[in-house]
Amino acid sequence: MDLALQIIASGLLTGGIYALLAVGLTLIFGVLRVVNFAHGEFMMLGMYGAFWMWALWDIDPYLSVFAVVPAIFGLGLLTDRLIIKRTIGAPEVTVVFATLGLSILLQNAALTVFSADTRSVTTGYTGTALSFGEVRVSIPMLISFVVAIGLALALWAFLSRTRFGKAIQATAQNRDAAALMGINVQRVYMMTYAIAVAGAGAMGAIAAPVFSVYPRVGLSFVITAFVIVVLGGLGSVLGAVIAALLVGLVQSVVGFLVGAAWAEIAYFVLFIAVLVLRPQGLFGRRGAEVYQGA
Amino acid sequence: MADQTGAGPAVAEETTAAAAARRWGPMRVVAALAIIAVLLVFPYLLPSGFWVDMAVQVLIWGALASAWNLSAGYAGGLSLGHAAFLGVGAYTSTLLFLELDISPWLGMFAGAGVAGLLGLVLGAITLRLRGPFFVLATLAFGFVVHILAVNLRDLTRGAAGLVIPFDGGWENMLFASLEAYWYVGLGLVAVVVGITLWLERSRFGYYLTAIRENEDAARSVGVKVVRWKIVAAALSAALTAVAGTVYAQFVQYIDPDSTTEFELSVQIALIAIVGGMGTAFGPLLGAVVIIPLGEVLRAELGGGPSLMVYGALLVTIVLAAPRGALPWLQQLVRAARRRREVSA
């Protein structure tokens, strides 16, 4: 029983951290209709940001979020200007392979600058844990979980409560109608992209005390995030949060029962099944998945 | 998504090509014979084994990209999981050879059969999906096959890989001379490009072009869209597997990372895109450019920076010339010819 609780707890904690990556991905998908293959690389850059600030200046990774987020936000604006903006309305091959190329570029830039070494942050609280009865919960994991879920929900609140958030949602629903209502669609796209990748950067920074960083780290995370996004319903921020917890749970439980590799196969098969049988995801609006190609 | 201007220039192209064929008929035949002659002695013209090795790689990658192009370029099925079929081909023929002593020439067909069947099933499941959804499904499929290749240790020996012991002779598709692989590769490319050319001129090819240009319009005039897409996907998967067998016999060692990894799927697509998707010779041109460029960059700059250049190249090409290099070159040639005609 305690073992079961332990597995459930660690699954939910990991899932929560994934949530912050997934909400940005789902937002870009929902609003710009772009599969952002480079999303994991922005997370990777966030992790390196946190790592170097810790290694060079002894800054706590959770505090480094305040530097990482604006930096990645700026990088997101630049990326939109140089690449993403030019893919809107372009042939499908452009939409898919432009961000894939960017992902290869960033990954190998990190490899060149930081080398392939795996690096980890060690702080005073590394390895510490809270005990709830027999269940032990890693403290850095818990902090990262709370911050990630908090930021993901803050993003959701921003989208549903603020005027600009509503403009983003309107653009997601119908690009042309939004433009006719006087919404500056280009600006919405740019801000959406920058906000979403800044979220990925924040996720990287708060994941630094928990996960090791290496140039290819983004790939494994972003693949899981794709599964979450499809499961949660494309463009659905709240759906992504719930799906993230679910995927974390599945990973942990199935991983314990049959091994990590089979758990991975299980959720890829689940992923294809959801794509085919229920493309609007578990929580998505019907029709939100309709792909409006150029 | 669809390129509405596609039909116009294609027709114009045909007529200029036909006119050129009338005018340059005999010269074309001579040129074709000369090209064939050069191809047959080509490995002996190269300065060293290093270059022959690279030339064989160009052929294998050219075949892989051409096979990808059959589905992606002609039927719009942009796949990011094609390394899975490469792996299926390499593992099927290699396991049959190692365990049952079946010649890779036969194993090649077994691999093609398995991959074709997988392509058929995967296509039937996913080809109704549009745009990025199809891409994501193929990507997930590629990962499943990679994880299986690593973890089905009893069958694949996992990450340790499989060594093909050298027992030279054409019946084993194992040769002591690199030059021999050139001819195997040449045959492979001839088959894949030949099928592509046949397809371009067949009714099947017209169906596929119609689907690629405007799927809804094709469906409305009675084209069985999904059926033809599935056939293209299965054919593409089978030919990719055949190239996988040749690759295994050439390298004589396979493991999950060198046959099924995601990066390989990207590389296959990259070559076809750079050369020109939806053209018969574009993927081959892509391989001629990308493979030597990759080797030179790796030697000059090292792994990381050379892949940075790859990434930047991919972004630049899909943004600036999404139709690839071959259509762009053809346009240049046409423009030059027009200028000459005007001045003459």
XYZ file of C-alpha atoms in Angstrom:
638
model
C 0.000 0.000 0.000
C 2.726 2.442 0.974
C 4.671 1.408 -2.087
C 1.622 2.128 -4.228
C 1.243 5.571 -2.645
C 4.936 6.220 -3.173
C 4.673 5.364 -6.872
C 1.558 7.483 -7.306
C 3.170 10.434 -5.529
C 6.334 10.377 -7.615
C 4.276 9.972 -10.794
C 2.118 12.995 -10.001
C 5.163 15.105 -9.080
C 6.943 14.336 -12.351
C 3.726 14.893 -14.270
C 3.281 18.301 -12.680
C 6.719 19.374 -13.856
C 5.862 18.197 -17.381
C 2.721 20.324 -17.232
C 4.611 23.594 -17.590
C 6.338 22.357 -20.765
C 3.108 20.987 -22.191
C 0.948 24.095 -21.683
C 3.314 26.157 -23.839
C 3.402 23.509 -26.529
C -0.372 23.223 -26.592
C -0.716 26.995 -26.729
C 1.583 27.302 -29.760
C -0.190 24.376 -31.375
C -3.620 25.784 -30.672
C -2.925 29.379 -31.643
C -0.269 29.269 -34.367
C -1.010 25.725 -35.611
C 2.709 25.071 -35.473
C 4.259 21.911 -34.017
C 7.098 23.493 -32.109
C 9.764 20.808 -32.334
C 12.229 23.259 -30.767
C 10.161 23.514 -27.569
C 12.377 21.075 -25.666
C 15.465 23.054 -26.663
C 14.136 26.179 -24.951
C 13.692 24.056 -21.847
C 17.251 22.785 -22.267
C 18.517 26.376 -22.508
C 16.590 27.210 -19.337
C 18.271 24.297 -17.582
C 21.712 25.434 -18.713
C 20.874 28.989 -17.623
C 20.028 27.767 -14.144
C 23.037 25.463 -14.057
C 25.573 28.131 -14.998
C 24.102 30.746 -12.674
C 24.430 28.185 -9.899
C 27.914 27.017 -10.948
C 29.388 30.477 -11.546
C 27.628 32.702 -9.046
C 26.039 30.232 -6.654
C 22.540 31.464 -7.447
C 19.738 29.134 -6.373
C 18.065 27.527 -9.425
C 14.613 28.625 -8.246
C 15.777 32.234 -8.125
C 17.402 31.959 -11.547
C 13.885 31.660 -12.989
C 13.646 35.436 -12.742
C 16.614 35.814 -15.109
C 15.891 32.808 -17.332
C 12.302 33.736 -18.148
C 13.010 37.206 -19.603
C 16.043 35.868 -21.495
C 14.111 33.012 -23.123
C 11.146 35.324 -23.714
C 13.465 37.590 -25.715
C 14.860 34.621 -27.580
C 11.269 33.597 -28.336
C 10.481 37.033 -29.799
C 13.607 36.798 -31.949
C 12.757 33.257 -33.070
C 9.263 34.314 -34.030
C 10.604 37.238 -35.994
C 13.244 35.209 -37.849
C 11.548 31.850 -38.320
C 8.050 31.217 -36.982
C 6.457 34.272 -38.572
C 7.656 33.133 -41.988
C 6.081 29.694 -41.607
C 2.524 30.993 -41.147
C 0.641 30.185 -44.322
C 3.695 28.435 -45.833
C 3.597 24.886 -47.254
C 3.281 22.128 -44.680
C 6.869 20.979 -45.155
C 8.006 24.440 -44.044
C 5.792 24.445 -40.974
C 7.072 21.055 -39.813
C 10.733 21.249 -40.714
C 11.542 24.852 -39.792
C 11.163 24.217 -36.053
C 12.806 20.815 -36.448
C 15.822 22.531 -38.037
C 15.835 25.068 -35.215
C 15.800 22.214 -32.718
C 18.841 20.607 -34.389
C 20.566 23.998 -34.489
C 20.011 24.788 -30.793
C 20.811 21.263 -29.639
C 24.138 21.267 -31.389
C 24.919 24.836 -30.416
C 24.614 23.621 -26.814
C 26.751 20.597 -27.646
C 29.417 22.860 -29.125
C 29.428 25.410 -26.323
C 28.717 23.240 -23.267
C 30.065 19.837 -24.503
C 28.135 16.569 -24.205
C 28.839 16.273 -20.442
C 25.900 15.580 -18.164
C 25.754 18.258 -15.466
C 23.690 18.476 -12.298
C 22.978 21.136 -9.732
C 23.654 20.226 -6.100
C 22.143 22.440 -3.435
C 21.622 22.256 0.313
C 18.250 20.639 -0.246
C 19.391 18.070 -2.831
C 18.447 14.616 -1.579
C 16.296 15.921 1.251
C 12.798 14.550 1.639
C 9.628 15.025 3.612
C 7.981 11.999 5.177
C 4.242 11.544 5.164
C 3.896 8.306 7.082
C 5.852 5.807 5.025
C 5.723 7.917 1.860
C 8.802 10.029 1.271
C 8.589 13.018 -1.051
C 11.738 14.665 -2.365
C 11.741 18.336 -1.332
C 13.206 19.792 -4.582
C 10.715 17.674 -6.515
C 7.875 19.068 -4.423
C 9.025 22.682 -4.862
C 9.424 22.206 -8.620
C 5.977 20.622 -8.778
C 4.331 23.493 -6.920
C 6.090 26.162 -8.995
C 5.363 24.380 -12.297
C 1.684 23.804 -11.575
C 1.439 27.353 -10.211
C 2.918 28.874 -13.373
C 0.795 26.633 -15.630
C -2.368 27.718 -13.808
C -1.228 31.344 -13.898
C -0.962 31.028 -17.669
C -4.452 29.567 -17.788
C -5.762 32.455 -15.681
C -3.990 34.937 -17.951
C -5.663 33.387 -21.000
C -9.144 33.302 -19.547
C -9.147 36.473 -17.420
C -7.168 39.157 -19.232
C -8.056 41.057 -22.362
C -4.910 39.995 -24.211
C -5.463 36.412 -23.115
C -8.913 36.516 -24.631
C -7.454 37.943 -27.839
C -5.141 34.925 -27.936
C -8.079 32.578 -27.468
C -10.082 34.345 -30.136
C -7.185 33.998 -32.567
C -6.948 30.306 -31.748
C -10.621 29.841 -32.536
C -10.619 31.701 -35.814
C -7.659 33.608 -37.151
C -9.608 35.532 -39.782
C -12.566 36.451 -37.602
C -10.155 37.652 -34.903
C -8.366 39.844 -37.433
C -11.712 41.292 -38.528
C -12.515 42.108 -34.895
C -9.421 44.296 -34.824
C -7.065 41.894 -33.123
C -3.473 42.264 -34.277
C -2.943 38.612 -35.197
C 0.775 38.983 -35.907
C 1.304 40.425 -32.451
C -0.787 37.674 -30.861
C 1.321 35.049 -32.625
C 4.567 36.682 -31.555
C 3.553 37.100 -27.921
C 2.049 33.603 -27.764
C 5.236 32.046 -29.065
C 7.440 34.056 -26.721
C 5.249 33.407 -23.661
C 5.078 29.691 -24.433
C 8.817 29.195 -24.884
C 9.489 31.339 -21.805
C 7.324 28.796 -19.975
C 9.548 26.035 -21.348
C 12.606 27.991 -20.140
C 11.049 28.411 -16.683
C 10.338 24.694 -16.607
C 14.001 24.053 -17.442
C 15.205 26.281 -14.625
C 12.969 24.731 -11.979
C 13.745 21.228 -13.273
C 17.492 21.848 -12.876
C 17.593 20.779 -9.184
C 15.762 17.553 -10.102
C 17.002 16.450 -13.538
C 20.508 16.462 -15.031
C 21.162 18.667 -18.032
C 22.843 17.669 -21.311
C 22.400 18.998 -24.856
C 19.856 16.377 -25.939
C 17.765 16.539 -22.761
C 15.005 18.496 -24.529
C 14.201 15.709 -26.966
C 13.033 13.149 -24.428
C 10.999 15.764 -22.567
C 9.364 17.252 -25.633
C 8.286 13.835 -26.923
C 6.483 13.228 -23.640
C 5.046 16.728 -23.878
C 3.635 15.920 -27.344
C 1.869 12.905 -25.878
C 0.445 15.111 -23.119
C -0.668 17.802 -25.544
C -2.524 15.379 -27.782
C -4.048 13.595 -24.812
C -5.164 16.848 -23.210
C -6.674 18.182 -26.393
C -4.813 20.517 -28.718
C -4.911 24.068 -27.535
C -6.475 23.181 -24.204
C -4.276 24.545 -21.408
C -6.254 23.017 -18.564
C -6.472 19.735 -20.487
C -2.672 19.736 -20.780
C -2.249 20.159 -17.021
C -4.583 17.245 -16.276
C -3.042 15.088 -19.027
C 0.442 15.866 -17.693
C -0.482 14.499 -14.269
C -2.057 11.480 -15.971
C 0.989 10.767 -18.121
C 3.299 11.154 -15.111
C 1.132 8.665 -13.262
C 1.052 6.176 -16.161
C 4.812 6.487 -16.581
C 5.411 5.796 -12.928
C 2.891 2.980 -12.451
C 3.458 1.138 -15.751
C 7.179 1.756 -15.391
C 7.137 0.086 -11.993
C 5.044 -2.841 -13.184
C 6.726 -3.705 -16.481
C 9.818 -1.485 -16.764
C 10.458 1.999 -18.138
C 10.921 0.908 -21.770
C 7.543 -0.821 -21.936
C 5.892 2.119 -20.244
C 7.261 4.318 -23.010
C 5.913 1.982 -25.688
C 2.577 1.947 -23.871
C 2.180 5.691 -24.001
C 3.343 5.992 -27.611
C 0.712 3.456 -28.602
C -1.805 5.361 -26.474
C -0.660 8.519 -28.268
C -1.302 7.058 -31.736
C -4.624 5.650 -30.541
C -5.753 9.040 -29.230
C -4.608 10.769 -32.434
C -6.648 8.366 -34.513
C -9.695 7.697 -32.346
C -10.146 10.927 -30.466
C -8.108 13.658 -32.167
C -9.719 16.340 -30.016
C -8.038 14.681 -27.017
C -9.617 13.689 -23.748
C -10.558 17.217 -22.750
C -10.346 19.209 -25.976
C -13.180 21.005 -27.666
C -14.542 19.189 -30.679
C -13.289 20.802 -33.858
C -10.294 22.410 -32.170
C -8.106 19.786 -33.819
C -9.191 20.659 -37.345
C -6.031 21.612 -39.085
C -6.351 24.885 -40.945
C -3.525 24.507 -43.421
C -2.476 27.335 -45.652
C -0.978 23.321 -47.498
C -1.704 22.622 -51.146
C 0.180 24.521 -53.755
C -2.424 25.847 -56.150
C 0.116 26.950 -58.721
C 1.458 23.385 -59.053
C -0.671 22.324 -62.001
C 0.139 25.299 -64.245
C 3.939 25.159 -64.408
C 3.858 21.342 -64.504
C 1.951 21.439 -67.780
C 4.211 24.130 -69.200
C 7.210 22.069 -68.127
C 5.918 19.056 -69.999
C 5.529 20.944 -73.248
C 8.966 22.561 -73.060
C 10.409 19.147 -72.172
C 8.625 17.572 -75.134
C 9.873 20.306 -77.439
C 13.389 19.877 -76.106
C 13.154 16.122 -76.621
C 12.189 16.675 -80.277
C 15.031 19.062 -80.856
C 17.673 17.327 -78.752
C 16.479 13.706 -79.263
C 19.694 12.100 -80.563
C 21.879 14.252 -78.336
C 19.869 13.186 -75.319
C 20.479 9.529 -76.120
C 24.210 10.160 -76.458
C 24.236 12.119 -73.208
C 22.345 9.353 -71.396
C 24.785 6.717 -72.683
C 27.721 8.880 -71.625
C 26.266 9.292 -68.122
C 25.736 5.532 -67.826
C 29.298 4.883 -68.978
C 30.698 7.320 -66.428
C 28.563 5.803 -63.654
C 29.860 2.323 -64.484
C 33.539 3.270 -64.187
C 32.986 6.004 -61.579
C 34.507 4.311 -58.488
C 37.740 3.729 -60.424
C 37.972 7.441 -61.192
C 38.000 8.340 -57.501
C 41.364 9.040 -55.830
C 40.947 6.836 -52.760
C 38.828 4.348 -50.844
C 37.583 7.209 -48.665
C 35.811 8.728 -51.662
C 34.461 5.379 -52.882
C 33.038 4.799 -49.416
C 31.412 8.212 -49.550
C 30.068 7.573 -53.045
C 28.396 4.361 -51.835
C 26.894 6.276 -48.908
C 25.552 8.866 -51.341
C 23.805 6.082 -53.242
C 22.330 4.452 -50.126
C 21.114 7.768 -48.698
C 19.877 8.786 -52.138
C 17.835 5.580 -52.274
C 16.478 6.127 -48.749
C 15.485 9.710 -49.522
C 13.928 8.660 -52.845
C 11.911 5.986 -51.090
C 10.740 8.555 -48.494
C 9.866 10.886 -51.346
C 7.485 8.312 -52.879
C 5.101 8.800 -49.995
C 6.042 12.264 -48.732
C 6.727 13.973 -52.030
C 4.011 12.370 -54.126
C 1.267 11.625 -51.605
C 1.882 14.288 -48.975
C 2.679 11.830 -46.162
C 5.482 13.723 -44.426
C 6.974 10.961 -42.306
C 9.383 11.446 -39.430
C 9.558 7.744 -38.666
C 11.157 6.276 -41.760
C 14.235 5.070 -39.900
C 11.878 2.428 -38.462
C 11.556 0.872 -41.938
C 15.298 1.165 -42.496
C 15.756 -0.733 -39.237
C 13.151 -3.355 -40.131
C 14.928 -4.009 -43.425
C 18.385 -4.155 -41.857
C 17.324 -6.366 -38.933
C 15.110 -8.742 -40.946
C 17.709 -9.630 -43.557
C 20.549 -9.712 -41.008
C 18.694 -11.988 -38.575
C 17.645 -14.316 -41.408
C 21.260 -14.405 -42.562
C 22.763 -14.975 -39.121
C 20.190 -17.374 -37.698
C 18.938 -19.299 -40.751
C 21.750 -18.694 -43.240
C 19.329 -17.156 -45.724
C 21.029 -14.972 -48.336
C 20.491 -11.218 -47.879
C 19.293 -11.127 -51.476
C 16.265 -13.106 -50.288
C 16.233 -11.524 -46.842
C 15.935 -8.194 -48.598
C 12.532 -9.211 -49.942
C 11.480 -10.534 -46.544
C 12.449 -7.181 -44.972
C 10.599 -5.327 -47.713
C 7.556 -7.511 -47.085
C 7.547 -6.897 -43.340
C 8.148 -3.164 -43.770
C 5.563 -2.925 -46.542
C 3.011 -4.597 -44.313
C 3.895 -2.264 -41.430
C 3.644 0.718 -43.772
C 0.276 -0.547 -44.947
C -1.086 -0.949 -41.415
C 0.412 2.311 -40.163
C -0.855 4.091 -43.264
C -4.336 2.660 -42.852
C -4.397 3.910 -39.269
C -2.775 7.306 -39.677
C -3.194 8.566 -43.228
C -6.598 10.003 -42.481
C -4.801 12.399 -40.172
C -3.802 15.680 -41.665
C -0.865 18.009 -41.316
C 1.112 17.851 -38.097
C -1.048 15.056 -36.692
C 0.210 12.611 -39.269
C 3.794 13.759 -38.654
C 3.416 13.180 -34.911
C 1.936 9.723 -35.436
C 4.862 8.646 -37.651
C 7.277 10.085 -35.122
C 5.686 8.041 -32.336
C 5.827 4.924 -34.531
C 9.547 5.528 -35.115
C 10.139 5.752 -31.372
C 8.196 2.544 -30.728
C 10.352 0.636 -33.214
C 13.539 2.135 -31.746
C 12.564 1.174 -28.205
C 11.664 -2.327 -29.404
C 15.026 -2.669 -31.181
C 16.812 -1.725 -27.948
C 14.671 -3.857 -25.651
C 13.830 -7.048 -27.555
C 17.263 -8.303 -26.573
C 16.564 -11.968 -27.322
C 15.910 -11.051 -30.928
C 18.091 -8.009 -31.652
C 20.740 -8.320 -28.929
C 19.766 -4.797 -27.934
C 22.307 -2.011 -27.848
C 25.163 -4.474 -28.379
C 24.042 -4.805 -31.987
C 24.611 -7.516 -34.565
C 27.905 -8.164 -36.336
C 27.684 -9.675 -39.806
C 30.737 -11.943 -40.059
C 32.607 -11.376 -43.292
C 32.085 -14.292 -45.644
C 32.763 -12.678 -49.006
C 30.892 -13.557 -52.149
C 28.079 -12.078 -54.164
C 25.603 -14.686 -52.864
C 26.048 -13.147 -49.379
C 26.069 -9.541 -50.660
C 29.438 -9.181 -48.912
C 32.386 -7.910 -50.900
C 36.023 -7.276 -50.123
C 36.166 -4.401 -52.588
C 34.329 -1.142 -51.938
C 33.768 -0.805 -55.676
C 31.422 -3.808 -55.654
C 29.127 -1.949 -53.240
C 29.011 0.930 -55.686
C 27.329 -1.364 -58.212
C 24.918 -2.744 -55.603
C 24.088 0.832 -54.598
C 23.689 1.841 -58.228
C 21.225 -1.025 -58.750
C 19.338 0.047 -55.626
C 19.068 3.656 -56.775
C 18.069 2.529 -60.271
C 15.214 0.489 -58.805
C 13.904 3.243 -56.509
C 14.274 6.080 -59.021
C 12.944 3.808 -61.784
C 9.809 3.116 -59.744
C 9.483 6.844 -59.079
C 9.727 7.660 -62.801
C 7.221 4.941 -63.658
C 4.941 6.304 -60.968
C 5.179 9.835 -62.319
C 3.899 8.653 -65.681
C 1.265 6.208 -64.438
C -2.374 6.712 -63.581
C -1.378 6.013 -59.971
C 1.068 8.914 -60.133
C -1.607 11.277 -61.421
C -3.897 10.230 -58.588
C -1.133 10.960 -56.107
C -0.324 14.333 -57.637
C -4.014 15.227 -57.512
C -4.102 14.218 -53.837
C -1.013 16.221 -52.990
C -2.168 19.353 -54.766
C -5.672 19.369 -53.323
C -6.925 16.427 -51.354
C -10.539 17.564 -51.148
C -10.756 18.312 -54.856
C -9.236 14.908 -55.679
C -11.763 13.187 -53.442
C -14.629 15.090 -55.026
C -13.714 13.800 -58.499
C -13.674 10.231 -57.251
C -10.035 9.558 -56.394
C -9.841 7.012 -53.579
C -7.566 9.313 -51.611
C -6.786 7.177 -48.580
C -6.364 3.991 -50.585
C -3.731 5.494 -52.895
C -1.963 7.180 -50.022
C -1.741 3.823 -48.238
C -0.348 2.127 -51.352
C 2.289 4.858 -51.631
C 3.135 4.524 -47.930
C 3.546 0.743 -48.190
C 5.693 1.015 -51.323
C 7.822 3.689 -49.682
C 8.275 1.588 -46.530
C 9.208 -1.536 -48.513
C 11.838 0.279 -50.598
C 13.269 1.933 -47.482
C 13.690 -1.547 -46.001
C 15.499 -2.747 -49.144
C 17.954 0.141 -48.720
C 18.236 -0.929 -45.058
C 19.418 -4.393 -46.108
C 22.023 -2.928 -48.462
C 23.151 -0.594 -45.679
C 23.561 -3.513 -43.256
C 25.603 -5.519 -45.782
C 27.753 -2.475 -46.501
C 28.511 -1.572 -42.884
C 28.402 -5.204 -41.660
C 27.313 -4.110 -38.202
C 23.911 -2.855 -37.098
C 22.602 -1.583 -33.781
C 19.453 0.333 -32.813
C 21.165 3.730 -32.905
C 22.628 3.300 -36.375
C 19.402 1.996 -37.928
C 16.307 3.237 -36.122
C 17.135 6.508 -34.385
C 14.996 9.621 -34.796
C 17.938 11.596 -36.219
C 18.122 9.157 -39.132
C 14.482 9.805 -39.966
C 15.265 13.519 -39.961
C 18.311 13.006 -42.181
C 16.314 10.987 -44.734
C 13.700 13.739 -44.916
C 16.303 16.515 -44.949
C 18.072 15.038 -48.000
C 14.834 14.737 -49.965
C 13.690 18.236 -48.990
C 16.993 19.887 -49.857
C 17.096 18.117 -53.228
C 13.446 18.600 -54.102
C 10.408 16.720 -52.858
C 8.018 15.398 -55.444
C 10.686 15.183 -58.147
C 12.243 11.922 -59.314
C 15.871 13.030 -59.147
C 15.662 15.638 -56.369
C 16.362 13.274 -53.439
C 19.399 11.917 -55.295
C 20.688 15.447 -55.851
C 20.088 16.074 -52.144
C 22.264 13.086 -51.232
C 25.011 14.204 -53.629
C 25.073 17.577 -51.849
C 24.342 16.664 -48.229
C 26.431 13.511 -47.657
C 29.809 14.894 -48.827
C 28.993 18.245 -47.185
C 28.273 16.437 -43.924
C 31.553 14.505 -44.135
C 33.611 17.587 -44.927
C 31.941 19.664 -42.201
C 32.431 16.899 -39.642
C 36.099 16.600 -40.565
C 36.661 20.365 -40.552
C 34.468 21.524 -37.674
C 33.646 18.457 -35.569
C 30.282 16.874 -34.787
C 28.459 19.688 -32.971
C 29.174 22.595 -35.327
C 28.574 20.472 -38.430
C 25.106 19.557 -37.171
C 24.502 23.233 -36.360
C 25.116 23.942 -40.035
C 22.679 21.114 -40.880
C 20.011 22.691 -38.703
C 20.565 26.156 -40.135
C 20.529 24.720 -43.657
C 17.243 22.939 -43.021
C 15.607 26.108 -41.665
C 16.929 28.206 -44.542
C 15.876 25.764 -47.257
C 12.326 25.228 -46.011
C 11.832 28.973 -45.556
C 13.511 30.209 -48.729
C 12.997 27.341 -51.180
C 10.516 24.806 -49.770
C 10.380 23.048 -53.143
C 14.078 22.222 -52.893
C 17.144 22.641 -55.076
C 16.123 20.694 -58.191
C 13.006 22.719 -59.072
C 15.036 25.840 -58.413
C 17.820 24.700 -60.765
C 15.279 23.696 -63.403
C 13.811 27.164 -63.166
C 17.257 28.704 -63.676
C 17.856 26.495 -66.725
C 14.455 27.355 -68.159
C 15.054 31.051 -67.631
C 18.469 30.832 -69.301
C 16.988 28.921 -72.234
C 14.222 31.483 -72.610
C 16.771 34.294 -72.638
C 18.743 32.474 -75.309
C 15.631 31.956 -77.402
C 14.693 35.601 -77.061
C 18.126 36.798 -78.103
C 18.301 34.288 -80.999
